[in-house]
Short mmCIF file of C-alpha atoms in Angstrom, two decimals:
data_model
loop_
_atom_site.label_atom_id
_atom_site.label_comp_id
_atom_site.label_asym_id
_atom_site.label_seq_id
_atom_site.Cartn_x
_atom_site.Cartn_y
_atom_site.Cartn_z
CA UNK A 1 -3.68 -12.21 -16.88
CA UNK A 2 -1.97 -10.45 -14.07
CA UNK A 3 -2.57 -10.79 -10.83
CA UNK A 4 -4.83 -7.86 -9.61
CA UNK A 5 -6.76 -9.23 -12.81
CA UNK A 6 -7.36 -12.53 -11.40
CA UNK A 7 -8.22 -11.40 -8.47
CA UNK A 8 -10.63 -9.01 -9.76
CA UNK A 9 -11.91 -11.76 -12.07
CA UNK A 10 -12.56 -14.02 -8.87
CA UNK A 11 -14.41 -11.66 -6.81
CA UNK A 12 -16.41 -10.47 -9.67
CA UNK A 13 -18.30 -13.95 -9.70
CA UNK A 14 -18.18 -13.85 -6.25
CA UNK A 15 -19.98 -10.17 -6.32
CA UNK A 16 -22.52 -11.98 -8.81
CA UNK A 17 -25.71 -11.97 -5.56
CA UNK A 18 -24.21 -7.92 -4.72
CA UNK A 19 -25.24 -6.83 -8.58
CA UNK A 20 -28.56 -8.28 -8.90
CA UNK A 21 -30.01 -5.23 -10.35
CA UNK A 22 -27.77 -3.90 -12.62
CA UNK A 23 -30.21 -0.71 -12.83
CA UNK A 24 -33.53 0.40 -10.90
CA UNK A 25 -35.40 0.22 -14.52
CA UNK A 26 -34.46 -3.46 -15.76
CA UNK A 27 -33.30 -6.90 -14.09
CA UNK A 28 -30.69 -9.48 -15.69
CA UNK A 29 -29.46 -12.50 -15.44
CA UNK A 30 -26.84 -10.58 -13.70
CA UNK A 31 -24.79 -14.09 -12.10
CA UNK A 32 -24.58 -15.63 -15.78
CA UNK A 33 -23.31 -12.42 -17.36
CA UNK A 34 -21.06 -11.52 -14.06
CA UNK A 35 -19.53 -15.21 -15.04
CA UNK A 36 -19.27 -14.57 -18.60
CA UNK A 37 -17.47 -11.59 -18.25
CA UNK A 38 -15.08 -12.80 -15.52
CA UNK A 39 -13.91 -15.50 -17.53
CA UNK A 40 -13.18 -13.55 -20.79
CA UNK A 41 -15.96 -13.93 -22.70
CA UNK A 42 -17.14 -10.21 -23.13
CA UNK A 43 -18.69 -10.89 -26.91
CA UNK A 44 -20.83 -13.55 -25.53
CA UNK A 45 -21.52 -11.42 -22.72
CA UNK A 46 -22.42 -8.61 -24.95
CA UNK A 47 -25.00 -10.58 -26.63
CA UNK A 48 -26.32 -11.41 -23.50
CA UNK A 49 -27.34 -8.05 -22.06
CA UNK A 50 -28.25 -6.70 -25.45
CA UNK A 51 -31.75 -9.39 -25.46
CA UNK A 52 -32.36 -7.02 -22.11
CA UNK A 53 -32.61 -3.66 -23.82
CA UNK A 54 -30.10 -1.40 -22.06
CA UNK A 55 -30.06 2.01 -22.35
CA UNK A 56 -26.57 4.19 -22.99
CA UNK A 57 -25.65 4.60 -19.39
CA UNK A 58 -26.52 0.59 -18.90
CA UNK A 59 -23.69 0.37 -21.49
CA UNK A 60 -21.02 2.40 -19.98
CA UNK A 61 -22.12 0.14 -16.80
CA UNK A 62 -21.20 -2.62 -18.83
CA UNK A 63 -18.16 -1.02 -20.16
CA UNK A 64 -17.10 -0.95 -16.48
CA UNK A 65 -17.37 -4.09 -15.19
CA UNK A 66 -14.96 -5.50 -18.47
CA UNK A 67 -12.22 -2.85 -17.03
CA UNK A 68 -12.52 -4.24 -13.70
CA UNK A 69 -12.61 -7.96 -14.87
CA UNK A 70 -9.76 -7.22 -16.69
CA UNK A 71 -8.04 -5.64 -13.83
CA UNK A 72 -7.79 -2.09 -15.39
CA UNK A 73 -9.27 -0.92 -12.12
CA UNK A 74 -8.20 3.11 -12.48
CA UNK A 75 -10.38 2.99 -16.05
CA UNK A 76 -13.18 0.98 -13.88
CA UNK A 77 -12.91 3.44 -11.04
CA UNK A 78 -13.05 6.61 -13.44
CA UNK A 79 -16.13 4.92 -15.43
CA UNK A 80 -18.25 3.81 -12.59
CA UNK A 81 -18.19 7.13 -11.27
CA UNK A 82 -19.12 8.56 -14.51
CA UNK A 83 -22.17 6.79 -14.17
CA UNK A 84 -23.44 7.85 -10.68
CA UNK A 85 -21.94 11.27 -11.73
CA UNK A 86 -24.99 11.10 -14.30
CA UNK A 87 -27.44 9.08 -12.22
CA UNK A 88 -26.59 8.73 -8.69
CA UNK A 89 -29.16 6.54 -7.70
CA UNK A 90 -27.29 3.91 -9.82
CA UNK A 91 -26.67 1.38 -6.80
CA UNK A 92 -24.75 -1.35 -8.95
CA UNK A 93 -22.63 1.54 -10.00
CA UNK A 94 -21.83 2.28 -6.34
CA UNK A 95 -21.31 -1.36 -5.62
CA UNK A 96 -19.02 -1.77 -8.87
CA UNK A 97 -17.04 1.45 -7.44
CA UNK A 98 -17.27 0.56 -3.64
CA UNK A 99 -15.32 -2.63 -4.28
CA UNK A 100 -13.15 -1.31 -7.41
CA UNK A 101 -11.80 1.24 -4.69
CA UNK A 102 -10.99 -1.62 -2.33
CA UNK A 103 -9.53 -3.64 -4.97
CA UNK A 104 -7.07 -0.73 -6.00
CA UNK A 105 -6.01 -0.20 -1.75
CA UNK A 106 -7.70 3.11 -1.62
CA UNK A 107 -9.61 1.82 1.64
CA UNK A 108 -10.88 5.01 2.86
CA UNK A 109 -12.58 5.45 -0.31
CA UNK A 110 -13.99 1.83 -0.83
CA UNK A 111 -15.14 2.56 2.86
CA UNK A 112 -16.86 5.65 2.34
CA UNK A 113 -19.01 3.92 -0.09
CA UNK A 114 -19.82 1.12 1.70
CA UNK A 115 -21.25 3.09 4.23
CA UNK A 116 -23.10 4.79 1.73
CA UNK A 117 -24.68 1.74 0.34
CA UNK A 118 -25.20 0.12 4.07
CA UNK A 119 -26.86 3.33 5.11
CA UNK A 120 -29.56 3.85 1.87
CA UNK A 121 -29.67 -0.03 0.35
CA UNK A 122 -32.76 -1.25 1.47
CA UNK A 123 -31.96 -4.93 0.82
CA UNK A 124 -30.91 -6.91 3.61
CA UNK A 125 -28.78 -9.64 1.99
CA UNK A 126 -26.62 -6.58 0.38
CA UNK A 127 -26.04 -5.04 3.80
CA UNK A 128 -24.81 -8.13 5.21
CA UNK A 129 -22.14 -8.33 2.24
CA UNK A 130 -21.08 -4.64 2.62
CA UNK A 131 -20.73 -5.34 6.10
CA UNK A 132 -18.21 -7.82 5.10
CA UNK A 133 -16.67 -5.73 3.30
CA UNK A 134 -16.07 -3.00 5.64
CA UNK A 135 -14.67 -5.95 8.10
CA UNK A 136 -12.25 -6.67 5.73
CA UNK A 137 -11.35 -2.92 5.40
CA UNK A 138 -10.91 -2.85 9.03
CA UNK A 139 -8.53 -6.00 8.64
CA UNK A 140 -6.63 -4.68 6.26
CA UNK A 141 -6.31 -0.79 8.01
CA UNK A 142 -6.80 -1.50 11.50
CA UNK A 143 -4.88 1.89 11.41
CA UNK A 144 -5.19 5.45 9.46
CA UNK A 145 -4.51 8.93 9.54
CA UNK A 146 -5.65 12.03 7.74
CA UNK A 147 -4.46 15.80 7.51
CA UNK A 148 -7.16 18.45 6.21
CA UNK A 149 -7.01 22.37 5.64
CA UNK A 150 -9.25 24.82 5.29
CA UNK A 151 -9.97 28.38 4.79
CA UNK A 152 -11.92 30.20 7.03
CA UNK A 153 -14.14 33.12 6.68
CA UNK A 154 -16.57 34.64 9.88
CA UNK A 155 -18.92 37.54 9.89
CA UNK A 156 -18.11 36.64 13.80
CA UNK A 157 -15.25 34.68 14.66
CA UNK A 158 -15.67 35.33 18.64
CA UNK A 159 -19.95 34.96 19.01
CA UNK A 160 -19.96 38.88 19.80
CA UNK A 161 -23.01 40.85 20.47
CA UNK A 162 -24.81 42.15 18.05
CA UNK A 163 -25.95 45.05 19.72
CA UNK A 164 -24.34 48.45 20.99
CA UNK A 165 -25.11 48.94 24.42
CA UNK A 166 -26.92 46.77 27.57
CA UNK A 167 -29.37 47.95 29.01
CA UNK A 168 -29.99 46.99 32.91
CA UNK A 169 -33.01 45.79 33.93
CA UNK A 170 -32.77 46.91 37.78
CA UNK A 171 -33.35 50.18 39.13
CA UNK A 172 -31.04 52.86 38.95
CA UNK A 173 -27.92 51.17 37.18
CA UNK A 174 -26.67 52.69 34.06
CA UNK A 175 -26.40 51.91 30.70
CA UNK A 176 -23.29 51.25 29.05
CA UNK A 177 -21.17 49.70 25.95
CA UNK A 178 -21.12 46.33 25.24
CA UNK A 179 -17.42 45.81 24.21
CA UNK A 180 -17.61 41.62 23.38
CA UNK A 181 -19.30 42.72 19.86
CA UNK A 182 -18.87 40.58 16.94
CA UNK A 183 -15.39 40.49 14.93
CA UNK A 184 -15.31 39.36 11.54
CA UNK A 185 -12.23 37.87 10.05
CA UNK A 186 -10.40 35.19 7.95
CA UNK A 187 -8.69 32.17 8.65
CA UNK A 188 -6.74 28.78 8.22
CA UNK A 189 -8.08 25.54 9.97
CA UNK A 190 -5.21 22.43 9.88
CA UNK A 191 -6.05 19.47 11.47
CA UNK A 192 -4.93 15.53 12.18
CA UNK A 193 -6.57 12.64 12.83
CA UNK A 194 -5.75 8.64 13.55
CA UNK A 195 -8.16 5.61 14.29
CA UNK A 196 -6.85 2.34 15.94
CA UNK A 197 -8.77 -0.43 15.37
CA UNK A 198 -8.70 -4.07 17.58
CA UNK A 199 -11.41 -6.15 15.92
CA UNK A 200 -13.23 -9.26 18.25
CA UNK A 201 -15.62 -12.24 17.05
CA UNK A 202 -18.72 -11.51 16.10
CA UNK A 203 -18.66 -7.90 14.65
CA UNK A 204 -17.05 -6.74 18.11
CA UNK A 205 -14.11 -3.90 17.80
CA UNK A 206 -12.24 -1.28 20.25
CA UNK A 207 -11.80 1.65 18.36
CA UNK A 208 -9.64 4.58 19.11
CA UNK A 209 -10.11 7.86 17.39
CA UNK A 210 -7.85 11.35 17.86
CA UNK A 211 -7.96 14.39 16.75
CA UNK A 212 -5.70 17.26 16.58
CA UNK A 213 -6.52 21.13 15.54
CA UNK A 214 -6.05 23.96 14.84
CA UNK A 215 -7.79 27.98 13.58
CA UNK A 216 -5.19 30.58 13.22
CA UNK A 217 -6.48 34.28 12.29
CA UNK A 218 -5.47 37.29 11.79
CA UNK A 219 -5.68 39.02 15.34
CA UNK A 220 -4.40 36.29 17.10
CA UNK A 221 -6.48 36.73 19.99
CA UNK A 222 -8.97 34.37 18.25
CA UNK A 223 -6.56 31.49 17.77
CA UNK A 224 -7.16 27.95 19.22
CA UNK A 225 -5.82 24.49 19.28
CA UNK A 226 -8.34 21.90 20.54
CA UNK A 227 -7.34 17.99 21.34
CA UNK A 228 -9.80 15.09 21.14
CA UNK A 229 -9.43 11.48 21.53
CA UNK A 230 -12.27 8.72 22.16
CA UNK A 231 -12.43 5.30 23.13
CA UNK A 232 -15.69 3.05 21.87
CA UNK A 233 -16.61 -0.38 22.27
CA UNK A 234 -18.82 -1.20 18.88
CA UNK A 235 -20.52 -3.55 17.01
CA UNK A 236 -21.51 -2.95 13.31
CA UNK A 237 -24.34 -5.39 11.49
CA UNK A 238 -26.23 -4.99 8.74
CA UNK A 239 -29.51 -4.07 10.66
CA UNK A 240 -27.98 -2.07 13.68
CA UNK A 241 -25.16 -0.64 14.52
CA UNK A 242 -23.75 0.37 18.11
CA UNK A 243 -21.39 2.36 20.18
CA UNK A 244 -19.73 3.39 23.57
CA UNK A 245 -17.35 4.80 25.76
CA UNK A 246 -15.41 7.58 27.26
CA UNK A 247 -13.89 10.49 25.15
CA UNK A 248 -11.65 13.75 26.88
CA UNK A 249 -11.17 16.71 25.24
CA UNK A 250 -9.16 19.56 25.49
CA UNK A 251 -9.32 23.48 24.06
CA UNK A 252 -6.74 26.27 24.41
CA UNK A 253 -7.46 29.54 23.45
CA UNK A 254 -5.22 32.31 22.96
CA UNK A 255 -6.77 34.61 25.83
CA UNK A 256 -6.62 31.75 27.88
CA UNK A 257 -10.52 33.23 28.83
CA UNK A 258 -12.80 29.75 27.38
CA UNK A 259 -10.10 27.56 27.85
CA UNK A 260 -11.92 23.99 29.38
CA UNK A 261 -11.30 20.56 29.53
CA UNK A 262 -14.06 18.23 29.07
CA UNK A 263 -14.22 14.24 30.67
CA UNK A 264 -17.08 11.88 29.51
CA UNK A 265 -18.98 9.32 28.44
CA UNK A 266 -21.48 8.74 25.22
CA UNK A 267 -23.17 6.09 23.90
CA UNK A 268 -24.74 5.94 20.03
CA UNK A 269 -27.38 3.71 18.08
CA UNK A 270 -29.55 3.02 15.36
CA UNK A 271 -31.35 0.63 14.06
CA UNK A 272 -33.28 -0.07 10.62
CA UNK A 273 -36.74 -0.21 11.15
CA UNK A 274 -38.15 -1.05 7.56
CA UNK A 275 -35.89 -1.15 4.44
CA UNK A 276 -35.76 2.74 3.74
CA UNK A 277 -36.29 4.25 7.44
CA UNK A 278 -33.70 4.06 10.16
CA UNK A 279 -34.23 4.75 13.91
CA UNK A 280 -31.05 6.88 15.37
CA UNK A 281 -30.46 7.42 19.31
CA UNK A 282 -27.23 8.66 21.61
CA UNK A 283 -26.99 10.33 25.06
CA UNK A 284 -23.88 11.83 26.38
CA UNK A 285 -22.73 12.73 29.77
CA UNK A 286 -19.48 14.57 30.76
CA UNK A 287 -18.07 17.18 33.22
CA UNK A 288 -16.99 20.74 31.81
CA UNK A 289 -14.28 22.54 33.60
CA UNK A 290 -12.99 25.39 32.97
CA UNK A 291 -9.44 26.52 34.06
CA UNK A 292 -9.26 30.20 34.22
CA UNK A 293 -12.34 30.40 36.94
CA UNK A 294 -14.90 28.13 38.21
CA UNK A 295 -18.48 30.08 36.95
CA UNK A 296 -18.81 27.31 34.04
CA UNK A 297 -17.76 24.56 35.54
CA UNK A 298 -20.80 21.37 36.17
CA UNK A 299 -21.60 18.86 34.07
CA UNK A 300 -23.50 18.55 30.74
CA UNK A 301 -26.35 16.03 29.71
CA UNK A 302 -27.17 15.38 25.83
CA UNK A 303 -30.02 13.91 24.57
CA UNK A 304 -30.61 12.88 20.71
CA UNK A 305 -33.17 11.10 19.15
CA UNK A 306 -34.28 10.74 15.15
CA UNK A 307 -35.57 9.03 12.48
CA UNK A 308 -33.51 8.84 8.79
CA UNK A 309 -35.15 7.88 5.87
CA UNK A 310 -33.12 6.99 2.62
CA UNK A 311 -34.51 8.77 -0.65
CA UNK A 312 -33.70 7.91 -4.04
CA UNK A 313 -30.96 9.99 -4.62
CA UNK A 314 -30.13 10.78 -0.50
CA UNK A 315 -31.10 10.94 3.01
CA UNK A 316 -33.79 13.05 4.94
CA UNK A 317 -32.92 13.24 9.11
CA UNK A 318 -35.35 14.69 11.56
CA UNK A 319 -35.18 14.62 15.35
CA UNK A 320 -34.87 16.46 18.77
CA UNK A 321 -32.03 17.65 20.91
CA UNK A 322 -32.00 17.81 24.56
CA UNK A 323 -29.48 19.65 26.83
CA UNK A 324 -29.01 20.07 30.09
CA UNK A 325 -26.29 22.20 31.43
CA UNK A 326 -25.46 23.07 35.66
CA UNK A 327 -22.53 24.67 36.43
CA UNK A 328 -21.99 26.39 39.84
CA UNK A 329 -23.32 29.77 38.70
CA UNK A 330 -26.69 29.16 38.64
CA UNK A 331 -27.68 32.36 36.27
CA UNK A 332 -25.39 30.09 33.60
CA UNK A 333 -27.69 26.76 34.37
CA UNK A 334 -29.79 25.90 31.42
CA UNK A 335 -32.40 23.35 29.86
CA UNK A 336 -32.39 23.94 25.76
CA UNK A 337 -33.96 22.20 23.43
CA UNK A 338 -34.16 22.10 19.95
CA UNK A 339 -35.99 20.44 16.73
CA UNK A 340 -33.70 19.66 13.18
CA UNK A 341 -34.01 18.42 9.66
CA UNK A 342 -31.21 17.79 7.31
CA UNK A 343 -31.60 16.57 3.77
CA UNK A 344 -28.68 15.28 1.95
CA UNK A 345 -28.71 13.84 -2.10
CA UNK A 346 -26.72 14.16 -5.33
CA UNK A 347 -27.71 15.30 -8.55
CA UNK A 348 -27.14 14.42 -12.11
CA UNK A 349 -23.53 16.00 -13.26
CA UNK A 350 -21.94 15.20 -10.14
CA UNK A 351 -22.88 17.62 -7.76
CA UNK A 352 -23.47 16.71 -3.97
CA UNK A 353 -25.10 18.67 -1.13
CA UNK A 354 -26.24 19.28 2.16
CA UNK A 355 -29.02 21.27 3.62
CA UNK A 356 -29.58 21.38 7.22
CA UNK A 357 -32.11 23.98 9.44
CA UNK A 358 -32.27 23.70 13.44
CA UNK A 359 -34.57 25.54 15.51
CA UNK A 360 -33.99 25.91 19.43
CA UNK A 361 -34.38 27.75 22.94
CA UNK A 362 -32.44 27.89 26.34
CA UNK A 363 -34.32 28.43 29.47
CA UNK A 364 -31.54 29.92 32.22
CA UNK A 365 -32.36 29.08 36.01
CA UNK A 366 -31.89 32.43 37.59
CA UNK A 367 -31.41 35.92 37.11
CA UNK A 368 -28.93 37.13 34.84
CA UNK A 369 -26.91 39.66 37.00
CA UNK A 370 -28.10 43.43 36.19
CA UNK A 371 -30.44 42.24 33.84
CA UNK A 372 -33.22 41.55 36.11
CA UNK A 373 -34.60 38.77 34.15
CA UNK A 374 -33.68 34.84 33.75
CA UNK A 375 -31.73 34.93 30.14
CA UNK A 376 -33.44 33.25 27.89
CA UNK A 377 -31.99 32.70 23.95
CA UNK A 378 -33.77 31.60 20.79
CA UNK A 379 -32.01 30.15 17.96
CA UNK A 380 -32.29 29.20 13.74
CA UNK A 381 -29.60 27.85 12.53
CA UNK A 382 -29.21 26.90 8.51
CA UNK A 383 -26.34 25.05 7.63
CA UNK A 384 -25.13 24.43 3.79
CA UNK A 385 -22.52 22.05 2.28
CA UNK A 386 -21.57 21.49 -1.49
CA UNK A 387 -18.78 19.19 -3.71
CA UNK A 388 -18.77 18.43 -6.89
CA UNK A 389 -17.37 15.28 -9.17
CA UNK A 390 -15.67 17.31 -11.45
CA UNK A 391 -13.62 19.56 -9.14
CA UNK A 392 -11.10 17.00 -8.04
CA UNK A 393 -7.34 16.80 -6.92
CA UNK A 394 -6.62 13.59 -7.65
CA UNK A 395 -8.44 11.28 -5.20
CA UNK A 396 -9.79 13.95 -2.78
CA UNK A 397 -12.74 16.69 -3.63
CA UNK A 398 -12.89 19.69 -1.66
CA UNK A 399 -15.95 20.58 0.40
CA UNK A 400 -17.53 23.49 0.72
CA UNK A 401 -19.65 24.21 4.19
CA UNK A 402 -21.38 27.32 5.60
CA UNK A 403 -23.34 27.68 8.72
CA UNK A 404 -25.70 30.99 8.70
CA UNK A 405 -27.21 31.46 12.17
CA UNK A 406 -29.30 33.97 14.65
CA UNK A 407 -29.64 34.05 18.15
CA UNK A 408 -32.08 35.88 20.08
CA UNK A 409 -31.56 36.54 23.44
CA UNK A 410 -33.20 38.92 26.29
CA UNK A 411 -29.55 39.50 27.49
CA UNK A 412 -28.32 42.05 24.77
CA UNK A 413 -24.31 40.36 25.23
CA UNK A 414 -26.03 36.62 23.92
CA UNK A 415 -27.93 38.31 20.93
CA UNK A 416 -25.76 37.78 17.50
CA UNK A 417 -25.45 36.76 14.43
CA UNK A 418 -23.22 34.50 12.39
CA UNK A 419 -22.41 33.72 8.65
CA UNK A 420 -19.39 31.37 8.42
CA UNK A 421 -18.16 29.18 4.98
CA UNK A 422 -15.17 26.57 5.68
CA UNK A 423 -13.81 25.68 2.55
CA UNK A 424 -11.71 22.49 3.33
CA UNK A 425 -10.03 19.31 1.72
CA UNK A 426 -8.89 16.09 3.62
CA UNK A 427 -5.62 13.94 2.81
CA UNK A 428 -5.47 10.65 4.09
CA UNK A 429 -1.92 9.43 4.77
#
């Protein structure tokens, strides 16, 4: 037996307390069969979890775990996902594939899982081993990087009225055209990304994340580059996890108009409150400038608060948003607020989705100049995303995302609407 079949052999009895329930409709003796196939003995094995009844897909699980006991990990890989491609609530399956990943150095993957299974496992024990696990990702990648593109398509690639003219709302000023109406067009997106990790003692890490990108269109007055980097002090355990620090970021813009640079501070946290519902919290604080004039510049408060509670086959969010904005103008000072719901899940024959509606308002402070009213906007926004199992380029599926939104505003330039799909794929390096 090679070595990555030892290994897997090893860790497979090991695993025996992370695969207790082989599947949500029947228990095992899952430790004496984990043994029994780790040390070769797949007849007896066989035998074994035959007395228990299994049903076809219970066999292909089985099928599985031989492959990755005897270190054929990409026929492991391929098989467990096969299974949660059919029933995605399958949690050994994810386990099995979480840790096959790992085994086989594709840590982003194995990571992506774990998270998965840390985030909607309601069993405590497990979330202290995937915890584990994801520390020993982080020792072995204290660094990555990733690349993604995407193509772009807006019904309004510049947030441009919606309407033809504005009307004043003082005495004895004209009408006239609004000319910041919306522009539709197509796109790229290209993007980069690193994480440095410095782990500590007791769950403690420094992590520092960048991000560099890119949207290039056709008129080129809608192009931008945007730089982001952020600095957190964390802790990850299996019943909370929390973050914080200071993040800058930077956005040029090809008419040089929105161009801003933003300096802050944020801090995140949740913690589980009973095995299937999950308390989430941040606040963020940071100082907007703008550097072609002054009208926007002031700082920015951002309140978040929700509740996530994991479903058999995904996750329903809820919460609030607070915002507070005062720059110097004070017709551009606002208080918004806003409630949102998000469901996420998979299906049986592999496809995964998103769904995702937020309803809000601003409240201006003053008079909007000519308008002879405070501004104040209403907003729906719907939000969509879609991949599927069997559309894959070798490791990486591509993800499909559209936001549709409307804004109502008593200041005809703020009314629009928007319809925008991204469809992107990520490398990792």
């Amino acid at each position: 037996m090679d070595q990555p079949a030892r290994l897997s052999a090893v860790v497979c009895v090991v695993l025996g307390v992370l695969t207790g329930l082989a599947h949500p409709a029947f228990a095992t003796s899952d430790r004496t069969l984990v043994t029994l196939i780790a040390n070769g003995q797949i007849a007896e094995a066989r035998a074994l979890y035959a007395v228990q009844g299994p049903e076809d897909i219970d066999w292909l699980f089985f099928d599985g775990r031989v492959a990755k006991a005897e270190g054929d990990l990409n026929r492991a890989i391929q098989i467990f996902r096969d299974v949660l491609q059919q029933e995605p609530s399958y949690i050994a399956a994810r386990r099995e594939l979480a840790h096959s990943l790992l085994l086989a150095r594709d840590y982003g993957a194995s990571a992506h899982h774990f998270r998965m299974l840390l985030r909607n496992d309601p069993s405590t024990e497990q979330r202290r081993g995937y915890v584990s696990f994801l520390d020993e990702i982080d020792r072995l990648r204290p660094f990555s990087l990733s690349g993604r593109f995407a193509i772009v398509s807006s019904t309004n690639i510049n947030r441009g009225s919606s309407q033809d003219r504005f009307q004043p709302g003082v005495p004895n000023a004209p009408s006239f055209d609004i000319t910041s109406r919306a522009e539709p067009g197509t796109g790229v997106e290209l993007g980069l990304a690193g994480r440095h990790l410095w782990r500590r003692e007791n769950g403690f890490r420094w992590t520092l994340d960048w991000d560099l990108s890119t949207r290039q269109f056709e008129d080129s007055r809608h192009n931008s580059f945007s730089a982001l980097a952020r600095l957190q002090y964390a802790r990850l355990s299996a019943q909370a996890r929390w973050s914080v620090g200071p993040f800058v970021h930077r956005l040029w813009t090809e008419d040089e108009e929105d161009e801003r640079l933003d300096l802050g501070v944020s801090f995140s946290a949740d913690r589980r409150l009973t095995p299937r519902d999950t308390l989430f919290f941040s606040v963020s604080g940071e100082q907007r400038d703008n550097l072609i004039g002054d009208a926007n510049d002031g700082p920015l408060y951002a309140l978040q608060i929700g509740l996530a509670r994991a479903l058999q086959d995904g996750t329903l969010s809820i919460g609030t948003r607070l915002i507070a904005h005062r720059p110097e103008r004070t017709h551009l000072q606002y208080d918004g607020q806003s409630a949102f719901a998000h469901l996420s899940r998979s299906w049986r024959g592999g496809l995964q989705g998103g769904l995702g509606l937020e309803v809000g308002r601003r409240s201006y402070a003053a008079l909007f100049p000519l308008a002879g009213v405070a501004r104040g906007d209403e907003y729906v926004q719907i939000t969509l995303s879609a991949q599927h199992e069997a559309v894959r380029f070798g490791r990486f599926m591509p993800t499909l995302h559209c936001t549709f939104g409307r804004t109502s505003s008593n200041v005809a330039f703020y009314d629009h609407d928007i319809e925008e799909c991204t469809l992107g794929i990520t490398t990792r390096f």
